CSV table of C-alpha atoms and ligand atoms in Angstrom, one decimal:
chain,number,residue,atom,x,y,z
R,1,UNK,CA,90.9,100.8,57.8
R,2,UNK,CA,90.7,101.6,54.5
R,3,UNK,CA,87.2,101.0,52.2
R,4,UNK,CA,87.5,102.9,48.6
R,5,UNK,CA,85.1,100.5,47.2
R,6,UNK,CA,84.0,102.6,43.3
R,7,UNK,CA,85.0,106.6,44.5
R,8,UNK,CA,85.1,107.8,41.1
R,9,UNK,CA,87.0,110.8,42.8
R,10,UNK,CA,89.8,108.1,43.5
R,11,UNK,CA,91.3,108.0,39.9
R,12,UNK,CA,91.4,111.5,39.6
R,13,UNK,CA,93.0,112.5,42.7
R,14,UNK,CA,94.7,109.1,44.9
R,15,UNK,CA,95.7,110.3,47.4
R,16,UNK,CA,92.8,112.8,48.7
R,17,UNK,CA,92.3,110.7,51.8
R,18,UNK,CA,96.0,110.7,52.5
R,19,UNK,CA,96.7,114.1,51.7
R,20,UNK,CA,94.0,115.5,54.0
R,21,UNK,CA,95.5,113.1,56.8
R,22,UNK,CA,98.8,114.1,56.1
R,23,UNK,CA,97.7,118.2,56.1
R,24,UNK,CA,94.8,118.7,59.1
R,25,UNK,CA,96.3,115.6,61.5
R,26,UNK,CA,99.6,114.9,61.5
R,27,UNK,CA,100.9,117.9,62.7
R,28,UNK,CA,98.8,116.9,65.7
R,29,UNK,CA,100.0,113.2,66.2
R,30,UNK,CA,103.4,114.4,67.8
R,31,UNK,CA,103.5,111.4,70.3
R,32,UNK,CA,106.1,108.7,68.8
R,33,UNK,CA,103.7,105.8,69.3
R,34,UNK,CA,101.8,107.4,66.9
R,35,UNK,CA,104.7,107.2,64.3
R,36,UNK,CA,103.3,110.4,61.8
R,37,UNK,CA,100.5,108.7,61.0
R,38,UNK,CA,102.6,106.4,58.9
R,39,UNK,CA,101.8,103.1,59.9
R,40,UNK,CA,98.7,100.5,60.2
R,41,UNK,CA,98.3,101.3,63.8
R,42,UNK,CA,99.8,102.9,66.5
R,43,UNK,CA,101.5,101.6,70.1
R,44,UNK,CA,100.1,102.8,73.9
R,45,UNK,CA,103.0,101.9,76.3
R,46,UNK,CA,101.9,100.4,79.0
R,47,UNK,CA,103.9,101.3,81.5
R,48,UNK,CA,102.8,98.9,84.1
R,49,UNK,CA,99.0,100.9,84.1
R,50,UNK,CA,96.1,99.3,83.7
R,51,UNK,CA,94.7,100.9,80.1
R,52,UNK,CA,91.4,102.7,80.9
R,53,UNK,CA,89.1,102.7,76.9
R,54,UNK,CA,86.4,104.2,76.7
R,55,UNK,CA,84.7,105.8,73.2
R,56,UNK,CA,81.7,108.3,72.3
R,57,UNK,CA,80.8,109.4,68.7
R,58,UNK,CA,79.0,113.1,68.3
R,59,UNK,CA,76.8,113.0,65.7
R,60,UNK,CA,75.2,116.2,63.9
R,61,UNK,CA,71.7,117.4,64.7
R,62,UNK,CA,72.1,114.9,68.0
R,63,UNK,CA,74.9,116.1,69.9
R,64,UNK,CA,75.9,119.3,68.1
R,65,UNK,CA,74.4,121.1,65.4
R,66,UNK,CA,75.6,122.2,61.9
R,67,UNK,CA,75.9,126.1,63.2
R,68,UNK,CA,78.5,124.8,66.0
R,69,UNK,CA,81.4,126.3,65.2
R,70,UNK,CA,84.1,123.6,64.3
R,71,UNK,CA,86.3,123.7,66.5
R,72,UNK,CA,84.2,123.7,69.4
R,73,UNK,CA,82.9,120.4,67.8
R,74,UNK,CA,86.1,119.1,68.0
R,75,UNK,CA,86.6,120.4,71.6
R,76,UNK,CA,83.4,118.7,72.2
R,77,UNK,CA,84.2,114.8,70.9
R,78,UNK,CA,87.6,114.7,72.6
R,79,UNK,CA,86.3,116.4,76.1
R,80,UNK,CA,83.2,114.0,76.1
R,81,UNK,CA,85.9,111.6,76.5
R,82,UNK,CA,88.0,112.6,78.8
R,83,UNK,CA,85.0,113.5,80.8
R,84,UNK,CA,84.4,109.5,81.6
R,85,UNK,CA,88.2,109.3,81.7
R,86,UNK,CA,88.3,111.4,84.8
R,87,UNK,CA,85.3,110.0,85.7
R,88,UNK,CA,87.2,106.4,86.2
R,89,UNK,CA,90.2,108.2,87.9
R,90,UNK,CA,92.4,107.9,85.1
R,91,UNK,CA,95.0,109.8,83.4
R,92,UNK,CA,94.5,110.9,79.6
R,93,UNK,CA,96.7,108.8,77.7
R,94,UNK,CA,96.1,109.0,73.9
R,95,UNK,CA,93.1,109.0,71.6
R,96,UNK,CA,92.1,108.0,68.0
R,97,UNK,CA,89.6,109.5,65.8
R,98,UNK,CA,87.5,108.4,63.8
R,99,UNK,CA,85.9,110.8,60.9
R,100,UNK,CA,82.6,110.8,58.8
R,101,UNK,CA,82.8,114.0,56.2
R,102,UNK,CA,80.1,114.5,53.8
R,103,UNK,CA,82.9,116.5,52.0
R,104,UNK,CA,86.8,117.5,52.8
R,105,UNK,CA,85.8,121.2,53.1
R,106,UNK,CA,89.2,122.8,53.8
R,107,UNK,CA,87.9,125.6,56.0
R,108,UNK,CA,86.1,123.4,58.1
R,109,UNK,CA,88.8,120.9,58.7
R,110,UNK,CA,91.2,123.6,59.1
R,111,UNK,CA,89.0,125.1,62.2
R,112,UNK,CA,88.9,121.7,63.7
R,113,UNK,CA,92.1,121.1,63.4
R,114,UNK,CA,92.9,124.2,65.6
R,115,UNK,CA,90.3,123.5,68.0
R,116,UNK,CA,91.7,119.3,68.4
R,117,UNK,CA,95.2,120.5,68.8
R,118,UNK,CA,94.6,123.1,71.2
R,119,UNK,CA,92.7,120.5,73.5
R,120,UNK,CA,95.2,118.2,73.3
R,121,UNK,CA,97.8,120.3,74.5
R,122,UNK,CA,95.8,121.4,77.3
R,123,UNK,CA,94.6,118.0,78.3
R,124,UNK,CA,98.0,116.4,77.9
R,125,UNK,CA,96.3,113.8,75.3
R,126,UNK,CA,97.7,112.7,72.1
R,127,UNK,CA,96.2,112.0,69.1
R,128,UNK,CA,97.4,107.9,68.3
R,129,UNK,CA,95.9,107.8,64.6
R,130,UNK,CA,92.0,106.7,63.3
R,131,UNK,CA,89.8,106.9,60.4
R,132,UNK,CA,88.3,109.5,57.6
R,133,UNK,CA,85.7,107.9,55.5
R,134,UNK,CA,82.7,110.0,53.4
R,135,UNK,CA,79.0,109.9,54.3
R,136,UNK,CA,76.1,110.7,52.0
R,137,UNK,CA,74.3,111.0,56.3
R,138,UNK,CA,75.1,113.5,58.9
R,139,UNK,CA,78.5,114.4,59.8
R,140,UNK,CA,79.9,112.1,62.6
R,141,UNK,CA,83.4,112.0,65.1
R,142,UNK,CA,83.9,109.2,66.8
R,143,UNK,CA,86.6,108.8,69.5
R,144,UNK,CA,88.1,106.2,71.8
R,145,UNK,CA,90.3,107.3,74.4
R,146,UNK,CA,93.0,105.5,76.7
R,147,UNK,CA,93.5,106.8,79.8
R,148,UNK,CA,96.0,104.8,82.9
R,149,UNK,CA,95.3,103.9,86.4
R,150,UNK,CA,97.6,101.8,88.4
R,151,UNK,CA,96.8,98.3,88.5
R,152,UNK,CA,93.4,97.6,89.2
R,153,UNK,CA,92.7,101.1,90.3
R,154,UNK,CA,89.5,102.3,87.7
R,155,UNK,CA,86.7,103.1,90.0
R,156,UNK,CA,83.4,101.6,89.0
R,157,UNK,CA,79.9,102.6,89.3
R,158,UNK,CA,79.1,99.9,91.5
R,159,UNK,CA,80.7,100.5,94.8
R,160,UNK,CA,78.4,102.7,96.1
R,161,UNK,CA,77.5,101.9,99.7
R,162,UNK,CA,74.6,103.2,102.0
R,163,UNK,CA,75.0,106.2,104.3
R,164,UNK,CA,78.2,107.1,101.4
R,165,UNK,CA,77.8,111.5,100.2
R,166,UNK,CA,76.4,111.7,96.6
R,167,UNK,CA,78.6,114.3,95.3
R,168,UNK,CA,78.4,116.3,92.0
R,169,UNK,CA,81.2,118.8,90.3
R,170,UNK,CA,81.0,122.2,89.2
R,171,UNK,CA,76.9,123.0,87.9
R,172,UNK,CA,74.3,120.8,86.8
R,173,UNK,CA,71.6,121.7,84.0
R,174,UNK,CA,73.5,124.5,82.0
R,175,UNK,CA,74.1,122.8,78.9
R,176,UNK,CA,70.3,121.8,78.5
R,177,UNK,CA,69.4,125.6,78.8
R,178,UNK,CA,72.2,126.5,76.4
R,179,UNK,CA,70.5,124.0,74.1
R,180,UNK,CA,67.3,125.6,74.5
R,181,UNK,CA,68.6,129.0,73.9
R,182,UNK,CA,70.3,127.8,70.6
R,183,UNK,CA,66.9,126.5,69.4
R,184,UNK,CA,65.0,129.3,70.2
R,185,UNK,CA,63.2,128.1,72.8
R,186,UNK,CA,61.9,130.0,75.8
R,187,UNK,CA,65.2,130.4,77.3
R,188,UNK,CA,66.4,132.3,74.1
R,189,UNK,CA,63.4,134.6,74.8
R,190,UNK,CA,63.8,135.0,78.6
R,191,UNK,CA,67.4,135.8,78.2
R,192,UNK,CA,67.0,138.4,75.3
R,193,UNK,CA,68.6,141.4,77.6
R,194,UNK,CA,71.4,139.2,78.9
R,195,UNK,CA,74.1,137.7,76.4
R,196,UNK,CA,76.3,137.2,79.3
R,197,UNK,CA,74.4,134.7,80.9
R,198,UNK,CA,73.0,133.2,76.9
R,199,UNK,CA,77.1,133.1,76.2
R,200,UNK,CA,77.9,131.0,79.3
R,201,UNK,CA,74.9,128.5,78.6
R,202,UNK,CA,75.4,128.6,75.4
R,203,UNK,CA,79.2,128.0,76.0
R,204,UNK,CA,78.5,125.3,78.5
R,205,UNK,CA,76.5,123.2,75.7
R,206,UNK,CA,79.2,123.8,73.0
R,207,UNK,CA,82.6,122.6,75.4
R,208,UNK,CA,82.5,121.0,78.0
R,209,UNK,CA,84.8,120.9,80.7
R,210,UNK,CA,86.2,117.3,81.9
R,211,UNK,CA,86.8,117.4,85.3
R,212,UNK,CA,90.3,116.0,84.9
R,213,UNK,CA,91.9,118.1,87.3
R,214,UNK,CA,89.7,115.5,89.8
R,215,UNK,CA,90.8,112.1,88.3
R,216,UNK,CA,93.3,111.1,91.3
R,217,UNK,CA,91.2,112.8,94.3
R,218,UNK,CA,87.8,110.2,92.4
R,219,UNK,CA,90.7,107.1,92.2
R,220,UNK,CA,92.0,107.9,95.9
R,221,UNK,CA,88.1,108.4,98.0
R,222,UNK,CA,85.0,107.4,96.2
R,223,UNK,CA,83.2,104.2,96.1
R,224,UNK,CA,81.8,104.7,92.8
R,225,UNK,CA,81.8,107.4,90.3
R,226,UNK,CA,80.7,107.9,86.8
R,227,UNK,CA,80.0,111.1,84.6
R,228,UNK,CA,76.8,112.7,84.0
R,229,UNK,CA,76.0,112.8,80.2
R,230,UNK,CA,72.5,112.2,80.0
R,231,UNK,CA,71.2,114.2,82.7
R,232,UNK,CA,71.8,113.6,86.8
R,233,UNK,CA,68.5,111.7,87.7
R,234,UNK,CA,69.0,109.2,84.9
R,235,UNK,CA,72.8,108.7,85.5
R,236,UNK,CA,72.7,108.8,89.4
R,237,UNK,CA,69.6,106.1,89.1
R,238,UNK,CA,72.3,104.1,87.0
R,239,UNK,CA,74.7,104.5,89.8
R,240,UNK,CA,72.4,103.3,92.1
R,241,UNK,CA,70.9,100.3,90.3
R,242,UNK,CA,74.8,99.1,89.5
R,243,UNK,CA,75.5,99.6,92.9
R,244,UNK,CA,72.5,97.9,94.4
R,245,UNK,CA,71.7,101.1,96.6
R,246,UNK,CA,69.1,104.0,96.2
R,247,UNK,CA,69.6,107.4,97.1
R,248,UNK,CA,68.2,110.5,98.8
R,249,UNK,CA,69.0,114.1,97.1
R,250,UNK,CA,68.5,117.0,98.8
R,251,UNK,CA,67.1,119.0,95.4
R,252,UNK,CA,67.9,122.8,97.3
R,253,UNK,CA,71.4,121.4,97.2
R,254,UNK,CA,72.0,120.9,93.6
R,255,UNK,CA,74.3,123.0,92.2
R,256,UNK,CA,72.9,125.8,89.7
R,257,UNK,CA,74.9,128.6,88.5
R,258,UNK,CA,73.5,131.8,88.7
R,259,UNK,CA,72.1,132.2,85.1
R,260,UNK,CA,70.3,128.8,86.1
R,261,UNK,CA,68.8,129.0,89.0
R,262,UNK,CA,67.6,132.4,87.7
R,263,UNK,CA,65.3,131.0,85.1
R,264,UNK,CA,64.5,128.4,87.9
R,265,UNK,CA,63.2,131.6,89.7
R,266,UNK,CA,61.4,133.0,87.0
R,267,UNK,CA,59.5,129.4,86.5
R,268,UNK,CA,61.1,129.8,83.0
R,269,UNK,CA,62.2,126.2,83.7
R,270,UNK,CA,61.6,123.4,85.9
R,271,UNK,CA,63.8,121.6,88.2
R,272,UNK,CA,62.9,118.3,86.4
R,273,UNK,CA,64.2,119.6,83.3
R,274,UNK,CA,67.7,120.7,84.7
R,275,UNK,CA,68.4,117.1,86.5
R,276,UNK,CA,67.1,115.2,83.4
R,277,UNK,CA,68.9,117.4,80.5
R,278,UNK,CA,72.0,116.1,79.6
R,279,UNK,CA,75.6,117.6,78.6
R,280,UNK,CA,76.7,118.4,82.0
R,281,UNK,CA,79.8,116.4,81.8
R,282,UNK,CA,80.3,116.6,85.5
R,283,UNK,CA,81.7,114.0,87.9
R,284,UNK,CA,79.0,112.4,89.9
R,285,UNK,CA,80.4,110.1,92.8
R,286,UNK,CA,79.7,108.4,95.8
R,287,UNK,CA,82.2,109.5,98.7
R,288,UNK,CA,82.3,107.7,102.5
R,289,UNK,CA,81.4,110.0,104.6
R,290,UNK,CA,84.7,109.5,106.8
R,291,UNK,CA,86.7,110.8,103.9
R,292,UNK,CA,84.5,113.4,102.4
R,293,UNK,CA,86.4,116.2,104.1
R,294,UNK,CA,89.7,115.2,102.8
R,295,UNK,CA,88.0,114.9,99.2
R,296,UNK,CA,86.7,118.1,99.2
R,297,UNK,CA,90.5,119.3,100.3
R,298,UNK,CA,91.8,117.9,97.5
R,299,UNK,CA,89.3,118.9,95.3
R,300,UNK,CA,89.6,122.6,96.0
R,301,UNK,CA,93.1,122.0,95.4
R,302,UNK,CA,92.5,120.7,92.2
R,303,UNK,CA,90.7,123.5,91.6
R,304,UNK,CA,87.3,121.8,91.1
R,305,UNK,CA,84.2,122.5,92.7
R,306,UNK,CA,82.5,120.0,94.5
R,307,UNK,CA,79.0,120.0,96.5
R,308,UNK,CA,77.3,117.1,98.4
R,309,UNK,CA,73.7,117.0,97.2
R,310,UNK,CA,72.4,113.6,99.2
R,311,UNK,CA,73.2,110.4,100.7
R,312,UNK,CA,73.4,107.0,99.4
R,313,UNK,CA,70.7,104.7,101.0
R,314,UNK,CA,69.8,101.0,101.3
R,315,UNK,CA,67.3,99.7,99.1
R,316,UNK,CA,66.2,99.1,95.4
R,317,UNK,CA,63.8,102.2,94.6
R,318,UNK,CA,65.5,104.9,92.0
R,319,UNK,CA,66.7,108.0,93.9
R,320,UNK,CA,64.4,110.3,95.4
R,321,UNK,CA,64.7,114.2,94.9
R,322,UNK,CA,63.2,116.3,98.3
R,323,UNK,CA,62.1,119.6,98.1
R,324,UNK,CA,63.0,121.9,101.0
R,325,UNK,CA,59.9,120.5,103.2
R,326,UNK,CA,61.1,116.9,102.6
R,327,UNK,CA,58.1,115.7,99.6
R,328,UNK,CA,59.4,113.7,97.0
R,329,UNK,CA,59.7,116.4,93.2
R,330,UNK,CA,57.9,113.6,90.5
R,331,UNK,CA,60.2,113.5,88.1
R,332,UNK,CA,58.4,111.8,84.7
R,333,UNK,CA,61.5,112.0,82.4
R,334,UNK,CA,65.0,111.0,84.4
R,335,UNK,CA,67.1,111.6,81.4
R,336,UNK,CA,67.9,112.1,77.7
R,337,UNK,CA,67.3,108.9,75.9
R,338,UNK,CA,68.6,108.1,72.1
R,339,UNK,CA,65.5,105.6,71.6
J,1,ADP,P1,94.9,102.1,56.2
J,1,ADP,O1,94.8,102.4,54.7
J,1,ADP,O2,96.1,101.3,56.6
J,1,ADP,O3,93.6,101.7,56.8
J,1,ADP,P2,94.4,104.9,56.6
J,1,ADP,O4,94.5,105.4,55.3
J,1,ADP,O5,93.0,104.7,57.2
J,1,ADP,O6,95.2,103.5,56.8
J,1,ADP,O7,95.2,105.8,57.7
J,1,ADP,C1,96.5,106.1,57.5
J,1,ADP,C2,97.1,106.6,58.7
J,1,ADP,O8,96.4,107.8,59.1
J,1,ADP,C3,96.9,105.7,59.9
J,1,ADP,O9,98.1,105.9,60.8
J,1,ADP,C4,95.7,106.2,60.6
J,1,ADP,O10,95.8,106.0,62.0
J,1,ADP,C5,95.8,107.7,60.3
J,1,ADP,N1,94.5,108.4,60.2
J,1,ADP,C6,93.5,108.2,59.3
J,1,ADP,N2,92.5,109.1,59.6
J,1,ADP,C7,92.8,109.8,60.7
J,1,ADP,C8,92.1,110.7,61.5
J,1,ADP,N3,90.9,111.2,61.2
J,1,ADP,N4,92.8,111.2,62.5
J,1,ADP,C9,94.0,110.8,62.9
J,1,ADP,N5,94.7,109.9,62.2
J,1,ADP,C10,94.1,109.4,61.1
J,2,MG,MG1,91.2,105.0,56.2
């Protein structure tokens, strides 16, 4: 994994690379597959699973900025993961990490550290091993995470099925307003006098929180399930298309928090820009009706919120989002695109 090509910095001091491994992350790799970071590679046990991979890379200015504090950054390139982990019904398993520093700046490292170890204790997911290379670009964090599911058991967005609930969890457009606020935008203004509700948005950009707690209730009822990232309309029309189904949303019954559908109320934003932001990391799924009840049991039991916004529906259209008298909202942009 290793490239040292010319690093003048080499000669004079051999074993940076190792000794910042050794200090920052492997007090974190406490699982014994991952050996203390001594070996080429690490070992996943099977254990008769099916192994679940899945990997996102953060990148500064794109998906957090230099400001973040680091060890919400590092909250935020493990939990983006486990989000499509729970997503797929499976169970955190491990994780590697891949690193792209401009510069080993000690307090920096030392914050994400904290932030990394602390998530992986609450999410039950160790660190396996990975990468830290230098950059003259932006600072990047790349993970790949292995989650388990029993044989065969990963749920797929392409089960779907017509007259199936189109559920969502917890709130949908926070993150994009925290992002706003962040920039300065007119959420920053209209939120001036309230740095309870800025905090929360601000909070819901920075960490997100994988619906984990959901993984076995998504594996036991839905059709089809996959997590929003880059905003519901674009994601649930990916459902859809995968699936070979469209879908009806009721848009009244999206779920806003408070803060949210407060700046909905003011006209300080648009419905269009809350289902098309992105960063919700929230579980969107398509549940049979006949077991929707017994879902939305579990899911209270797992502590997760849960609200039916739609049905699935035959046919090829992208989704349609109805106002409360039934007409179609126009949505021009369905979601955050890269390129
Ligand atoms: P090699 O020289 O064999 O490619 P490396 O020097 O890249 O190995 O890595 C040495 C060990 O440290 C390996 O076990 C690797 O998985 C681990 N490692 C390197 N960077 C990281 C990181 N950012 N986080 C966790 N483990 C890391
Ligand atoms: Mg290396």
């Amino acid at each position: 994994m290793t490239d040292r090509r010319d690093n003048p910095s080499d000669e004079d001091s051999p074993s940076g690379e190792d000794s910042l491994i050794a200090r920052y992350f492997r007090p974190l790799a406490t699982d014994p597959g991952a050996f203390d970071l001594g070996d080429d590679a690490a070992v996943l046990q099977a254990l008769g699973d099916d192994i679940v991979v899945t990997t996102d890379a953060i990148v500064e200015g794109v998906h957090f900025l230099a400001i973040d504090p680091p060890d919400s950054i590092a909250r935020k390139a493990l939990r983006v993961n486990l989000s499509d982990l729970a997503a797929k019904g499976a169970t955190p398993a491990g994780f590697v990490l891949t690193l792209a520093l401009r510069s080993a700046d000690h307090a920096w490292l030392a914050s994400f550290a904290r932030g990394l170890a602390e998530d992986i204790d609450l999410f039950g997911c160790p660190l396996l091993g990975g990468d830290t290379v230098s950059t003259p670009g932006p600072l990047m964090i790349s993970i790949t995470a292995f989650g388990r599911v029993p044989g065969g058991k990963m749920v797929r967005r392409n089960g779907a099925k017509p007259g199936d609930r189109v559920v969502v969890t917890g709130t949908i457009g926070d993150a994009v307003l925290g992002l706003d606020s962040l920039k300065g935008g007119a959420v920053a203004t209209a939120l001036a006098g309230d740095a309870a509700a800025n905090q929360m948005l601000v909070g819901r950009y920075r960490v997100p929180q994988p619906r984990s707690a959901l993984a076995k209730a998504v594996r036991d009822h839905a059709h089809a399930a996959m997590d929003v990232s880059d905003g519901l309309a674009g994601d649930l029309a990916k459902l859809c298309a995968a699936s070979g189904v469209s879908a009806a949303i009721d848009a009244q019954s999206i779920p806003f928090s408070a803060a949210a559908a407060a700046l909905l109320a003011r006209g300080t934003v648009g419905v269009e820009a809350l289902v098309s932001g992105g960063d919700d990391y929230e579980i969107l799924c398509a549940i049979p009706e006949a077991c929707f009840e017994i879902f939305a049991r579990d899911a209270d039991l797992a502590g997760v919120a849960v609200t039916s916004i739609g049905t699935v529906i035959a046919g090829a259209s992208p989704p349609r989002f109805l106002d409360g008298q039934g007409r179609e909202i126009a949505l021009a942009r369905r979601s955050y695109s890269h390129f």
